[in-house]
Every structure is written in C-alpha cells, then in structure tokens.
Amino acid sequence: MPERRTVALVTLGCARNEVDSEELAGRLAADGWELVEDAADADVAVVNTCGFVEAAKKDSVDALLEANDLKDHGRTKAVVAVGCMAERYGKELAEALPEADGVLGFDDYADISERLRTILAGGAHVPHAPRDRRKLLPISPVERQGAAVALPGHGEAPADLPEGVAPASGPRAPLRRRLGSSPVASVKLASGCDRRCSFCAIPSFRGAFVSRRPSDVLAETRWLAEQGVKEIMLVSENNTSYGKDLGDIRLLEALLPELAAVDGIERIRVSYLQPAEMRPGLIDVLTGTEKVAPYFDLSFQHSAPGVLRAMRRFGDTDRFLELLETIRGKAPQAGVRSNFIVGFPGESEADLAELERFLTEARLDAIGVFGYSDEEGTEAATYENKIDPEVVAERLAHISRLAEELTAQRAEERIGETVRVLIESVDEEDGPVGRGAHQAPETDGQVFLTDPTGSSEFSVGQMVEAKVVATEGVDLIAEPPPDVVWGCPESKEAGT
C-alpha cells in the first residue's frame, strides 16, 4: 500500500481565500491526501497567498519562508505557493523566492493533486507568465457563463467523494472540505470584478465578474448546514453585481430568502457592497428578511467628490449620508462598516476635512483606514500629484484615531439594545464570546456575554438574545435575560 501523503494549507488574506483553500482541501481529500493542521506535520505545506497590498504580500512571503524553515527540522519536504500573489506574479515570484518549491496559479487548481505529487517527486512545475485575467472572458457579461476559464470556487465535482467533502447536497456544488469547526463559513457568490477603480489591481489577477448559479450557492449552503454551520457570509469582489451575467441584476434579492430558509442556518450575511450599485429592493431584502442580517459592508473609500472621481468611483458625502439614512430608516439597528484610503494622489486638506465630516456624521460600526501607496499596474500609480509619504502617514494616524473614537461612540449607542449573538467560543478566561448581527467575523468587534445569575449554559453555535450593558471600544458586553437556561444544540463535527 503506498505511503499516505499529508498536506497542510496555510491561508492568508480575505474570506475569499479561505473559501479557495477549502476547495483545494476538497480536491486533495478526494484524491486521497490526508489534511493536517500543522505544516510541520505535512509532506507539503501549501501557502494560499494574498497579493492585494504591500503589507499582505510581505506577510505571504514571510509565511512561505517560515514554512520553508520546516524542511530543515520537520517532516515537510516541499513548500508551494498558491493564491493571489502566486497568480499575480507567477514566474517572477518563483525566481525571486527560490525557497518555494512550486508556484501554482488558478489554472492549476483543478489538477492540484497531480501538481503536488510531481513537486514531491522532485519534478519541476513551470510557473505561469502573469496575464490580465479580465481578457480571458468575453466583454459582455451574459456571454461569460460556461466559458472555459479557471474560476476558483466555481468548478463541478464528481459524484463519488469521500465523507466530509462536498457536495453531499447537490451535483454542481464545488469540491470543498472544511478546515475548521467554526459555526461561521463563507460562501462564494461570484468571482472577479468589472469595476475599474484606479487604485485596485485585483481585477487584473482575479478576472472579470462571473456569478455562480443560485442552485450552486444553495447546494453549498445546505452542505455547510449539514456540517454544523449556523452563519453564512456571502463573499465576492462585488456582491451588488450578482446576477448581471445571468440576466437578472436583482437575483440576489430572490436568492437571500431561499438561503435563509435552509434548515439549520440561523444567519445570512452579505459582504462587499458597492454604494453606487445599492438598489431600493436590495435594501428592503437586507433590512426586512428574517435571518438575513441587516448588515452593510459598503465600500465608500472616501467621500470627497474630487478624490472619488480620481479613484474612478461615484458619490459624495451627502449622497452617502442619504443612503445611510435610508438604511437606518428601515432598520435602526443596522450595522455598517467601510474602508477608506487617505493620502490618495491629489487629496487636499479640504478633501480630508470632507472625509472627516462624513465619518463624524455617518455613525459607522467599524472603519478600516489605509494610507495610499502605489500598486503596480494600476492607473493611480501613474498619477503625478503624489502626496509626500510623511504627510500620508500623518493623515493615516489622524483619521485612524478619529475612527477609533467614532466607532467606540457608536458602540456606546448600542447600550440598552437587545442583540442576537452567535456564540463562537466558550472558554474559562473570556467566557462565551460571539457576534451580533452588526458584526462580521474578524473585522467588526465581538460580544462578550456575562451571566450574573450563573444559571445559563452556553455552547458554540448557539444563538442567544442578550441586552447590551457596557462596551470596550467596539466590543459589546451583554447579558442574557435572567432565569433563562439555554440548552446545548446538537452539532456535527465539521470536517469529519
């Protein structure tokens, strides 16, 4: 009997990368590989890299070097780079980082098992030459479905699969194997982006926008529910464009109630929404559908109209505030988060003041702030009116301090509210910890549950209604109703 090969997947970057790692895990498990958590216990360490900004790229390189060190004193025989950085740089990354035994692009995902076996056997895999993946698909969105282009998270799976690998619930759901036991999982709604923001390189290596079919999304959600998942987060580069290539730009409004009706699912969350594409009907569904979180991850980026135009984006402070007023008029407790870039080429002091005005009036629950830096291959990198890096750093520090103050104030406004908390961990030090509907995983703070009576029982995966009694920054401290014992729900061990 041949020796069983082991593999560990190390994931960096966003939730989309996490989904891609679980697809790779599913493909490898289906071909007989044993998945292990610790790279030191694996024959091959596969690092799913991020290629978005310099800090993320540095983290990816560091992870590859760290995995390479295991070859000197562990079981690890090979280190392989996949993901956005590998796709974006291909051969260039392989030459710059000889410590990586292989650099695989998206086109290699369908044959990941064969690629790893070749690398383990000492064979060489020639990395791809990077190309603009937007040009691989037709310009017309409606002509993209069914095109022979590798799209992570979109592939079909064979019927004969080992236990714990999707699709148990549908013939077209992609291969997937859970790499953890969290009650929260992301589901890819689409891949790629058709927007042309001047600072962003993502469309060039993720490609043009392609929706997954609703039946595929539903099948994968059912499978995840069978694995014990309670909350689904829909991810893509731009969820508000979902369905445009399937002939119905309002398809998300129809899909959300169907997902919410899946047995076992307690919450559906939609991320990555474009303000310029928000529709009244979508706002209605997000604020008025049971089990769909009234949560708005809106990509504002700035609010000064001149800066937004230079970014090739739309809107301004007043229009954004009107959008938020509309949302909160329908769901006063709605959660809103966004990211912003300061120091963009040409940003004036007046522009910065306009951004401050928006942030002060917007009452956002979570704010991410980034200082501008050139991204190769982007239009903004060619702009001449660059701001001195020291000034960018000063503006970043200033707006970051303001954001911290404002989000703490917004959290304090929630004192007295009742929040529905999904418990994600229970330990002796922190007790039960989870998130409310206005909080996405890892980015928007947490809810720490207290139990003054000592009468409640908590377990991972429970939904608990609790009253907010205090805050710590963006985190909430909440108490469940007195004299209520919350039972421990049955759950399945994910990934087994």
Short mmCIF file of C-alpha atoms in Angstrom, two decimals:
data_model
loop_
_atom_site.label_atom_id
_atom_site.label_comp_id
_atom_site.label_asym_id
_atom_site.label_seq_id
_atom_site.Cartn_x
_atom_site.Cartn_y
_atom_site.Cartn_z
CA MET A 1 0.00 0.00 0.00
CA PRO A 2 1.52 3.37 -0.98
CA GLU A 3 2.50 5.77 1.78
CA ARG A 4 -0.25 8.26 2.54
CA ARG A 5 0.73 11.82 1.66
CA THR A 6 -0.07 14.65 4.06
CA VAL A 7 -0.73 18.29 3.25
CA ALA A 8 -1.36 21.45 5.27
CA LEU A 9 -3.00 24.59 3.92
CA VAL A 10 -1.89 27.94 5.33
CA THR A 11 -4.34 30.70 4.40
CA LEU A 12 -3.64 34.42 4.32
CA GLY A 13 -5.80 37.32 3.19
CA CYS A 14 -9.55 37.62 2.86
CA ALA A 15 -12.56 35.34 3.24
CA ARG A 16 -12.45 34.59 -0.50
CA ASN A 17 -9.05 32.98 0.02
CA GLU A 18 -10.46 30.91 2.86
CA VAL A 19 -13.11 29.52 0.50
CA ASP A 20 -10.45 28.78 -2.10
CA SER A 21 -8.34 26.91 0.48
CA GLU A 22 -11.31 24.73 1.36
CA GLU A 23 -11.83 23.99 -2.34
CA LEU A 24 -8.19 22.90 -2.61
CA ALA A 25 -8.65 20.84 0.56
CA GLY A 26 -11.68 19.15 -1.01
CA ARG A 27 -9.80 18.33 -4.18
CA LEU A 28 -6.85 16.91 -2.26
CA ALA A 29 -9.02 14.90 0.14
CA ALA A 30 -10.95 13.47 -2.82
CA ASP A 31 -7.65 12.23 -4.25
CA GLY A 32 -6.51 10.56 -1.05
CA TRP A 33 -4.39 13.20 0.65
CA GLU A 34 -4.51 13.45 4.43
CA LEU A 35 -5.16 17.00 5.61
CA VAL A 36 -3.28 18.12 8.73
CA GLU A 37 -3.47 21.42 10.60
CA ASP A 38 0.23 21.94 11.36
CA ALA A 39 2.58 22.48 8.43
CA ALA A 40 5.33 20.76 10.45
CA ASP A 41 3.31 17.52 10.22
CA ALA A 42 2.81 17.74 6.45
CA ASP A 43 4.78 16.45 3.50
CA VAL A 44 3.68 19.56 1.62
CA ALA A 45 2.84 22.98 3.03
CA VAL A 46 0.57 24.89 0.64
CA VAL A 47 0.51 28.64 1.37
CA ASN A 48 -2.54 30.44 -0.04
CA THR A 49 -1.08 33.90 -0.53
CA CYS A 50 -2.58 37.38 -0.69
CA GLY A 51 -1.43 39.80 -3.39
CA PHE A 52 -3.52 42.88 -2.64
CA VAL A 53 -1.23 45.42 -0.90
CA GLU A 54 2.42 45.51 0.09
CA ALA A 55 1.82 44.54 3.72
CA ALA A 56 -0.20 41.50 2.66
CA LYS A 57 2.43 40.49 0.12
CA LYS A 58 5.12 40.74 2.79
CA ASP A 59 3.05 38.53 5.11
CA SER A 60 2.74 35.99 2.30
CA VAL A 61 6.49 35.92 1.68
CA ASP A 62 7.14 35.59 5.42
CA ALA A 63 4.71 32.65 5.61
CA LEU A 64 6.47 30.92 2.72
CA LEU A 65 9.89 31.43 4.33
CA GLU A 66 8.59 30.18 7.67
CA ALA A 67 7.20 27.05 6.03
CA ASN A 68 10.50 26.56 4.20
CA ASP A 69 12.35 26.52 7.54
CA LEU A 70 10.37 23.40 8.46
CA LYS A 71 12.23 21.46 5.78
CA ASP A 72 15.33 21.56 7.96
CA HIS A 73 13.82 20.08 11.11
CA GLY A 74 10.35 18.75 10.35
CA ARG A 75 8.51 16.34 8.11
CA THR A 76 7.92 18.98 5.44
CA LYS A 77 9.56 18.17 2.12
CA ALA A 78 8.06 20.88 -0.10
CA VAL A 79 6.53 24.35 0.16
CA VAL A 80 4.12 25.51 -2.54
CA ALA A 81 2.64 28.97 -3.15
CA VAL A 82 -0.92 29.34 -4.46
CA GLY A 83 -3.44 32.19 -4.29
CA CYS A 84 -3.50 35.76 -5.50
CA MET A 85 0.21 36.55 -5.13
CA ALA A 86 1.15 33.36 -6.97
CA GLU A 87 -1.37 34.14 -9.71
CA ARG A 88 -0.36 37.79 -9.96
CA TYR A 89 3.41 37.24 -10.21
CA GLY A 90 3.86 33.62 -11.34
CA LYS A 91 7.33 33.11 -12.77
CA GLU A 92 8.56 36.38 -11.24
CA LEU A 93 7.70 35.16 -7.74
CA ALA A 94 9.33 31.78 -8.39
CA GLU A 95 12.58 33.45 -9.45
CA ALA A 96 12.55 35.92 -6.55
CA LEU A 97 11.71 33.26 -3.97
CA PRO A 98 13.58 30.03 -4.75
CA GLU A 99 12.61 28.76 -1.28
CA ALA A 100 9.19 27.95 -2.77
CA ASP A 101 9.33 24.55 -4.46
CA GLY A 102 6.36 25.44 -6.63
CA VAL A 103 4.27 28.48 -7.62
CA LEU A 104 0.82 27.48 -8.84
CA GLY A 105 -1.77 29.73 -10.48
CA PHE A 106 -5.54 29.40 -10.62
CA ASP A 107 -5.27 27.26 -13.77
CA ASP A 108 -3.51 24.61 -11.66
CA TYR A 109 -6.25 24.26 -9.05
CA ALA A 110 -8.20 21.57 -10.90
CA ASP A 111 -5.02 19.45 -11.03
CA ILE A 112 -3.66 20.41 -7.59
CA SER A 113 -3.11 16.79 -6.51
CA GLU A 114 -1.06 15.93 -9.59
CA ARG A 115 0.96 19.14 -9.24
CA LEU A 116 1.86 18.40 -5.62
CA ARG A 117 2.80 14.79 -6.38
CA THR A 118 5.11 15.99 -9.15
CA ILE A 119 6.77 18.52 -6.87
CA LEU A 120 7.20 15.95 -4.07
CA ALA A 121 8.81 13.55 -6.51
CA GLY A 122 11.41 16.18 -7.38
CA GLY A 123 9.86 17.21 -10.65
CA ALA A 124 9.65 20.80 -11.78
CA HIS A 125 6.49 22.76 -12.47
CA VAL A 126 6.99 25.72 -14.78
CA PRO A 127 5.20 28.75 -13.24
CA HIS A 128 2.86 30.66 -15.49
CA ALA A 129 3.61 34.03 -17.04
CA PRO A 130 1.19 36.52 -15.44
CA ARG A 131 -1.58 37.84 -17.68
CA ASP A 132 -4.58 40.10 -17.33
CA ARG A 133 -7.32 37.61 -16.49
CA ARG A 134 -10.02 40.12 -17.47
CA LYS A 135 -9.11 39.42 -21.09
CA LEU A 136 -9.80 35.69 -20.76
CA LEU A 137 -13.58 36.22 -20.66
CA PRO A 138 -15.98 37.89 -23.11
CA ILE A 139 -16.59 41.61 -22.64
CA SER A 140 -20.34 41.01 -22.48
CA PRO A 141 -21.23 39.61 -19.03
CA VAL A 142 -24.06 37.42 -20.38
CA GLU A 143 -21.57 35.55 -22.59
CA ARG A 144 -19.29 34.55 -19.69
CA GLN A 145 -21.25 31.67 -18.21
CA GLY A 146 -19.75 28.35 -19.20
CA ALA A 147 -16.52 29.85 -20.55
CA ALA A 148 -13.51 27.55 -20.22
CA VAL A 149 -11.66 29.69 -17.68
CA ALA A 150 -10.43 28.58 -14.26
CA LEU A 151 -12.56 30.22 -11.56
CA PRO A 152 -11.72 29.12 -8.00
CA GLY A 153 -14.89 28.06 -6.24
CA HIS A 154 -16.91 27.50 -9.43
CA GLY A 155 -15.85 24.02 -10.53
CA GLU A 156 -18.07 20.95 -10.62
CA ALA A 157 -17.31 17.89 -8.51
CA PRO A 158 -17.54 14.20 -9.34
CA ALA A 159 -20.29 12.19 -7.69
CA ASP A 160 -18.06 9.70 -5.83
CA LEU A 161 -16.49 11.64 -2.97
CA PRO A 162 -15.19 10.67 0.47
CA GLU A 163 -17.17 11.55 3.57
CA GLY A 164 -16.84 15.19 4.65
CA VAL A 165 -16.22 16.52 1.14
CA ALA A 166 -18.93 18.50 -0.66
CA PRO A 167 -21.23 18.17 -2.49
CA ALA A 168 -23.42 15.93 -0.38
CA SER A 169 -26.42 18.10 -1.25
CA GLY A 170 -26.13 18.96 -4.91
CA PRO A 171 -24.49 17.80 -8.14
CA ARG A 172 -22.92 21.13 -9.08
CA ALA A 173 -21.56 22.44 -5.79
CA PRO A 174 -17.74 22.63 -5.92
CA LEU A 175 -15.45 20.32 -4.06
CA ARG A 176 -14.99 21.60 -0.54
CA ARG A 177 -13.60 20.30 2.74
CA ARG A 178 -13.90 22.39 5.90
CA LEU A 179 -10.59 23.25 7.52
CA GLY A 180 -12.07 24.22 10.88
CA SER A 181 -15.12 23.80 13.07
CA SER A 182 -16.33 27.39 13.32
CA PRO A 183 -20.11 27.85 13.18
CA VAL A 184 -19.46 30.51 10.51
CA ALA A 185 -18.46 29.85 6.90
CA SER A 186 -18.09 31.95 3.78
CA VAL A 187 -19.76 31.04 0.51
CA LYS A 188 -18.50 32.48 -2.76
CA LEU A 189 -21.27 34.28 -4.63
CA ALA A 190 -19.15 35.32 -7.61
CA SER A 191 -15.58 35.85 -8.77
CA GLY A 192 -13.84 38.81 -10.34
CA CYS A 193 -14.81 42.44 -10.80
CA ASP A 194 -15.77 44.67 -13.72
CA ARG A 195 -15.14 47.96 -11.92
CA ARG A 196 -12.05 49.96 -12.83
CA CYS A 197 -11.06 51.68 -9.59
CA SER A 198 -7.80 53.43 -10.31
CA PHE A 199 -6.06 52.17 -7.13
CA CYS A 200 -7.01 48.48 -7.36
CA ALA A 201 -5.17 45.68 -9.16
CA ILE A 202 -7.50 42.86 -8.09
CA PRO A 203 -9.49 42.59 -11.37
CA SER A 204 -6.28 42.04 -13.32
CA PHE A 205 -5.48 38.80 -11.48
CA ARG A 206 -8.96 37.75 -10.32
CA GLY A 207 -10.54 38.42 -13.70
CA ALA A 208 -13.86 39.76 -14.92
CA PHE A 209 -17.05 39.33 -12.93
CA VAL A 210 -18.74 35.90 -13.08
CA SER A 211 -21.71 34.90 -10.90
CA ARG A 212 -22.20 31.42 -9.52
CA ARG A 213 -25.57 29.89 -10.27
CA PRO A 214 -28.13 30.21 -7.46
CA SER A 215 -28.57 26.43 -7.36
CA ASP A 216 -24.84 26.01 -6.69
CA VAL A 217 -24.87 28.58 -3.88
CA LEU A 218 -27.92 26.90 -2.34
CA ALA A 219 -26.40 23.43 -2.60
CA GLU A 220 -23.20 24.53 -0.91
CA THR A 221 -25.14 26.31 1.83
CA ARG A 222 -27.16 23.15 2.51
CA TRP A 223 -23.96 21.13 2.72
CA LEU A 224 -22.40 23.59 5.14
CA ALA A 225 -25.53 23.48 7.28
CA GLU A 226 -25.12 19.71 7.42
CA GLN A 227 -21.59 20.31 8.72
CA GLY A 228 -22.94 22.36 11.64
CA VAL A 229 -22.55 25.86 10.17
CA LYS A 230 -25.01 28.41 11.57
CA GLU A 231 -23.98 31.61 9.78
CA ILE A 232 -23.20 32.02 6.09
CA MET A 233 -21.28 35.03 4.80
CA LEU A 234 -21.64 35.66 1.07
CA VAL A 235 -18.38 36.88 -0.44
CA SER A 236 -17.11 38.10 -3.79
CA GLU A 237 -15.32 41.14 -5.12
CA ASN A 238 -18.69 42.88 -5.62
CA ASN A 239 -21.91 41.25 -4.40
CA THR A 240 -24.15 44.06 -5.68
CA SER A 241 -23.34 42.97 -9.26
CA TYR A 242 -24.56 39.42 -8.64
CA GLY A 243 -26.77 38.10 -11.40
CA LYS A 244 -25.95 40.63 -14.11
CA ASP A 245 -24.30 37.91 -16.19
CA LEU A 246 -27.25 35.58 -15.51
CA GLY A 247 -29.75 38.03 -16.94
CA ASP A 248 -31.14 39.38 -13.67
CA ILE A 249 -29.38 42.09 -11.66
CA ARG A 250 -31.97 41.57 -8.91
CA LEU A 251 -31.11 37.91 -8.47
CA LEU A 252 -29.60 38.48 -5.02
CA GLU A 253 -32.92 39.78 -3.74
CA ALA A 254 -34.55 36.49 -4.78
CA LEU A 255 -31.71 34.27 -3.52
CA LEU A 256 -31.41 35.65 0.01
CA PRO A 257 -34.81 34.43 1.28
CA GLU A 258 -34.08 30.97 -0.17
CA LEU A 259 -30.74 30.82 1.66
CA ALA A 260 -32.37 31.99 4.88
CA ALA A 261 -34.86 29.13 4.60
CA VAL A 262 -32.13 26.44 4.57
CA ASP A 263 -32.66 24.17 7.57
CA GLY A 264 -30.03 24.77 10.24
CA ILE A 265 -28.89 28.18 9.01
CA GLU A 266 -29.55 30.94 11.55
CA ARG A 267 -28.00 33.97 9.84
CA ILE A 268 -27.08 35.09 6.34
CA ARG A 269 -24.62 37.96 5.96
CA VAL A 270 -23.77 39.78 2.73
CA SER A 271 -20.36 41.45 2.40
CA TYR A 272 -18.67 43.65 -0.23
CA LEU A 273 -21.44 46.01 -1.34
CA GLN A 274 -20.83 48.90 -3.71
CA PRO A 275 -22.64 52.13 -2.63
CA ALA A 276 -23.19 53.22 -6.23
CA GLU A 277 -24.98 49.94 -7.01
CA MET A 278 -27.28 49.77 -3.98
CA ARG A 279 -30.91 49.33 -5.05
CA PRO A 280 -34.07 50.03 -3.04
CA GLY A 281 -35.17 46.42 -3.45
CA LEU A 282 -31.86 45.08 -2.14
CA ILE A 283 -32.03 47.39 0.87
CA ASP A 284 -35.56 46.13 1.55
CA VAL A 285 -34.45 42.48 1.50
CA LEU A 286 -31.37 43.13 3.64
CA THR A 287 -33.40 45.01 6.25
CA GLY A 288 -36.65 43.06 6.16
CA THR A 289 -35.89 39.35 5.70
CA GLU A 290 -35.86 37.04 8.70
CA LYS A 291 -32.40 35.54 9.31
CA VAL A 292 -30.76 37.95 6.85
CA ALA A 293 -28.53 40.27 8.86
CA PRO A 294 -29.23 44.00 8.36
CA TYR A 295 -25.52 44.42 7.72
CA PHE A 296 -23.99 46.75 5.15
CA ASP A 297 -20.32 46.35 4.22
CA LEU A 298 -20.22 49.41 1.98
CA SER A 299 -17.09 50.23 0.04
CA PHE A 300 -17.03 54.03 0.36
CA GLN A 301 -13.20 54.50 0.13
CA HIS A 302 -13.57 58.30 0.52
CA SER A 303 -16.33 60.93 0.47
CA ALA A 304 -14.74 63.97 -1.19
CA PRO A 305 -16.12 64.04 -4.76
CA GLY A 306 -12.82 65.08 -6.37
CA VAL A 307 -10.93 62.21 -4.75
CA LEU A 308 -13.68 59.75 -5.65
CA ARG A 309 -13.57 60.81 -9.30
CA ALA A 310 -9.80 60.34 -9.35
CA MET A 311 -10.42 56.87 -7.90
CA ARG A 312 -12.94 56.31 -10.74
CA ARG A 313 -15.72 55.95 -8.21
CA PHE A 314 -19.01 57.74 -7.62
CA GLY A 315 -20.79 59.58 -4.83
CA ASP A 316 -20.09 62.24 -2.24
CA THR A 317 -20.63 62.91 1.46
CA ASP A 318 -24.28 63.94 1.21
CA ARG A 319 -25.33 61.09 -1.07
CA PHE A 320 -23.60 58.57 1.17
CA LEU A 321 -25.32 60.03 4.24
CA GLU A 322 -28.67 59.82 2.44
CA LEU A 323 -28.01 56.15 1.73
CA LEU A 324 -27.28 55.50 5.40
CA GLU A 325 -30.40 57.41 6.41
CA THR A 326 -32.48 55.22 4.10
CA ILE A 327 -30.97 52.05 5.57
CA ARG A 328 -31.47 53.11 9.18
CA GLY A 329 -34.98 54.32 8.44
CA LYS A 330 -35.81 50.70 7.66
CA ALA A 331 -33.56 49.05 10.27
CA PRO A 332 -32.38 51.41 13.04
CA GLN A 333 -30.00 48.79 14.48
CA ALA A 334 -28.40 48.01 11.10
CA GLY A 335 -24.65 47.52 11.14
CA VAL A 336 -22.48 49.47 8.71
CA ARG A 337 -18.77 49.15 8.09
CA SER A 338 -16.44 50.57 5.45
CA ASN A 339 -12.82 51.10 4.42
CA PHE A 340 -11.17 54.37 3.47
CA ILE A 341 -7.96 55.43 1.72
CA VAL A 342 -6.21 58.62 2.85
CA GLY A 343 -3.38 60.36 1.09
CA PHE A 344 -4.65 59.49 -2.39
CA PRO A 345 -2.85 61.48 -5.12
CA GLY A 346 -4.28 64.98 -5.21
CA GLU A 347 -6.11 64.74 -1.89
CA SER A 348 -6.22 68.25 -0.41
CA GLU A 349 -6.70 69.37 3.18
CA ALA A 350 -10.25 70.32 2.20
CA ASP A 351 -10.81 66.79 0.89
CA LEU A 352 -9.56 65.35 4.16
CA ALA A 353 -11.90 67.67 6.07
CA GLU A 354 -14.79 66.45 3.92
CA LEU A 355 -13.91 62.86 4.79
CA GLU A 356 -13.87 63.83 8.47
CA ARG A 357 -17.31 65.36 8.09
CA PHE A 358 -18.66 62.17 6.61
CA LEU A 359 -17.10 59.92 9.24
CA THR A 360 -18.37 62.14 12.05
CA GLU A 361 -21.96 62.08 10.76
CA ALA A 362 -22.08 58.51 9.41
CA ARG A 363 -22.08 56.62 12.74
CA LEU A 364 -20.28 53.60 11.30
CA ASP A 365 -19.83 50.49 13.42
CA ALA A 366 -16.42 49.59 12.00
CA ILE A 367 -13.91 51.63 9.99
CA GLY A 368 -10.78 50.46 8.23
CA VAL A 369 -8.27 53.16 7.24
CA PHE A 370 -5.36 52.70 4.85
CA GLY A 371 -2.65 55.06 3.70
CA TYR A 372 -2.29 55.26 -0.06
CA SER A 373 0.68 53.59 -1.70
CA ASP A 374 1.26 52.81 -5.37
CA GLU A 375 0.11 49.41 -6.60
CA GLU A 376 1.96 48.36 -9.73
CA GLY A 377 -0.20 48.04 -12.78
CA THR A 378 -2.84 50.48 -11.56
CA GLU A 379 -3.84 53.78 -13.10
CA ALA A 380 -3.25 55.68 -9.84
CA ALA A 381 0.39 54.59 -9.84
CA THR A 382 0.86 56.78 -12.93
CA TYR A 383 -0.66 59.90 -11.36
CA GLU A 384 1.76 62.79 -10.92
CA ASN A 385 0.27 64.66 -7.95
CA LYS A 386 1.51 62.22 -5.30
CA ILE A 387 1.47 63.21 -1.64
CA ASP A 388 4.64 63.02 0.42
CA PRO A 389 4.75 59.69 2.31
CA GLU A 390 5.26 61.52 5.63
CA VAL A 391 2.08 63.51 5.02
CA VAL A 392 0.23 60.31 4.12
CA ALA A 393 1.42 58.75 7.38
CA GLU A 394 0.25 61.80 9.36
CA ARG A 395 -3.18 61.71 7.72
CA LEU A 396 -3.42 57.96 8.32
CA ALA A 397 -2.64 58.37 12.01
CA HIS A 398 -5.09 61.26 12.36
CA ILE A 399 -8.03 59.55 10.63
CA SER A 400 -7.28 56.26 12.40
CA ARG A 401 -7.53 57.99 15.79
CA LEU A 402 -10.77 59.63 14.75
CA ALA A 403 -12.14 56.30 13.51
CA GLU A 404 -11.30 54.62 16.80
CA GLU A 405 -13.12 57.34 18.75
CA LEU A 406 -16.17 57.32 16.49
CA THR A 407 -16.61 53.55 16.42
CA ALA A 408 -16.31 53.43 20.21
CA GLN A 409 -19.03 56.09 20.43
CA ARG A 410 -21.20 54.09 18.03
CA ALA A 411 -20.79 51.01 20.21
CA GLU A 412 -21.87 53.02 23.25
CA GLU A 413 -25.06 53.98 21.39
CA ARG A 414 -25.97 50.29 21.44
CA ILE A 415 -26.12 50.12 25.24
CA GLY A 416 -29.65 49.04 26.10
CA GLU A 417 -30.22 47.32 22.74
CA THR A 418 -31.03 43.63 22.50
CA VAL A 419 -28.62 41.82 20.20
CA ARG A 420 -28.86 38.31 18.80
CA VAL A 421 -25.45 36.76 19.43
CA LEU A 422 -23.96 33.75 17.66
CA ILE A 423 -21.57 32.16 20.16
CA GLU A 424 -18.25 31.27 18.53
CA SER A 425 -16.15 30.31 21.54
CA VAL A 426 -16.55 29.44 25.21
CA ASP A 427 -13.50 29.39 27.47
CA GLU A 428 -12.62 29.89 31.12
CA GLU A 429 -10.92 33.26 30.66
CA ASP A 430 -13.39 35.13 28.43
CA GLY A 431 -16.50 33.02 28.89
CA PRO A 432 -18.92 32.86 25.95
CA VAL A 433 -17.87 35.17 23.08
CA GLY A 434 -19.74 35.79 19.86
CA ARG A 435 -21.02 38.38 17.43
CA GLY A 436 -24.19 40.31 16.85
CA ALA A 437 -25.88 40.85 13.51
CA HIS A 438 -23.93 44.10 13.03
CA GLN A 439 -20.54 42.39 13.43
CA ALA A 440 -18.80 40.37 10.72
CA PRO A 441 -16.10 37.84 11.63
CA GLU A 442 -12.64 39.21 12.50
CA THR A 443 -13.31 42.82 11.45
CA ASP A 444 -16.13 44.38 13.46
CA GLY A 445 -15.66 43.55 17.13
CA GLN A 446 -17.25 40.93 19.39
CA VAL A 447 -19.89 40.45 22.06
CA PHE A 448 -18.79 39.16 25.48
CA LEU A 449 -21.68 37.51 27.31
CA THR A 450 -21.94 37.79 31.08
CA ASP A 451 -24.17 35.69 33.30
CA PRO A 452 -24.67 37.32 36.70
CA THR A 453 -27.09 34.59 37.84
CA GLY A 454 -24.81 31.74 36.85
CA SER A 455 -27.85 29.86 35.58
CA SER A 456 -27.17 29.83 31.84
CA GLU A 457 -25.40 27.21 29.80
CA PHE A 458 -23.63 28.22 26.61
CA SER A 459 -22.14 26.30 23.71
CA VAL A 460 -20.52 27.13 20.39
CA GLY A 461 -23.13 27.57 17.66
CA GLN A 462 -25.91 28.85 19.90
CA MET A 463 -27.92 31.94 19.09
CA VAL A 464 -28.55 33.95 22.27
CA GLU A 465 -30.54 37.14 22.68
CA ALA A 466 -28.85 39.46 25.17
CA LYS A 467 -29.06 43.05 26.33
CA VAL A 468 -26.02 45.30 25.85
CA VAL A 469 -24.92 46.64 29.24
CA ALA A 470 -21.44 48.05 28.53
CA THR A 471 -18.74 48.44 25.86
CA GLU A 472 -14.98 48.16 25.45
CA GLY A 473 -14.03 50.01 22.29
CA VAL A 474 -16.07 48.39 19.51
CA ASP A 475 -16.73 45.29 21.63
CA LEU A 476 -20.02 44.90 23.47
CA ILE A 477 -20.71 43.35 26.87
CA ALA A 478 -24.19 41.85 27.07
CA GLU A 479 -26.35 39.86 29.47
CA PRO A 480 -28.93 37.23 28.53
CA PRO A 481 -32.39 37.53 30.11
CA PRO A 482 -32.43 36.37 33.75
CA ASP A 483 -33.66 32.90 34.72
CA VAL A 484 -33.19 31.51 31.22
CA VAL A 485 -31.20 28.32 30.63
CA TRP A 486 -30.01 27.98 27.06
CA GLY A 487 -29.74 24.37 26.01
CA CYS A 488 -26.79 22.96 24.14
CA PRO A 489 -27.78 22.36 20.49
CA GLU A 490 -26.77 19.25 18.68
CA SER A 491 -23.99 19.91 16.22
CA LYS A 492 -21.89 17.96 13.81
CA GLU A 493 -18.13 17.92 13.97
CA ALA A 494 -17.11 19.93 10.92
CA GLY A 495 -14.66 18.41 8.52
CA THR A 496 -15.18 14.78 9.61
#
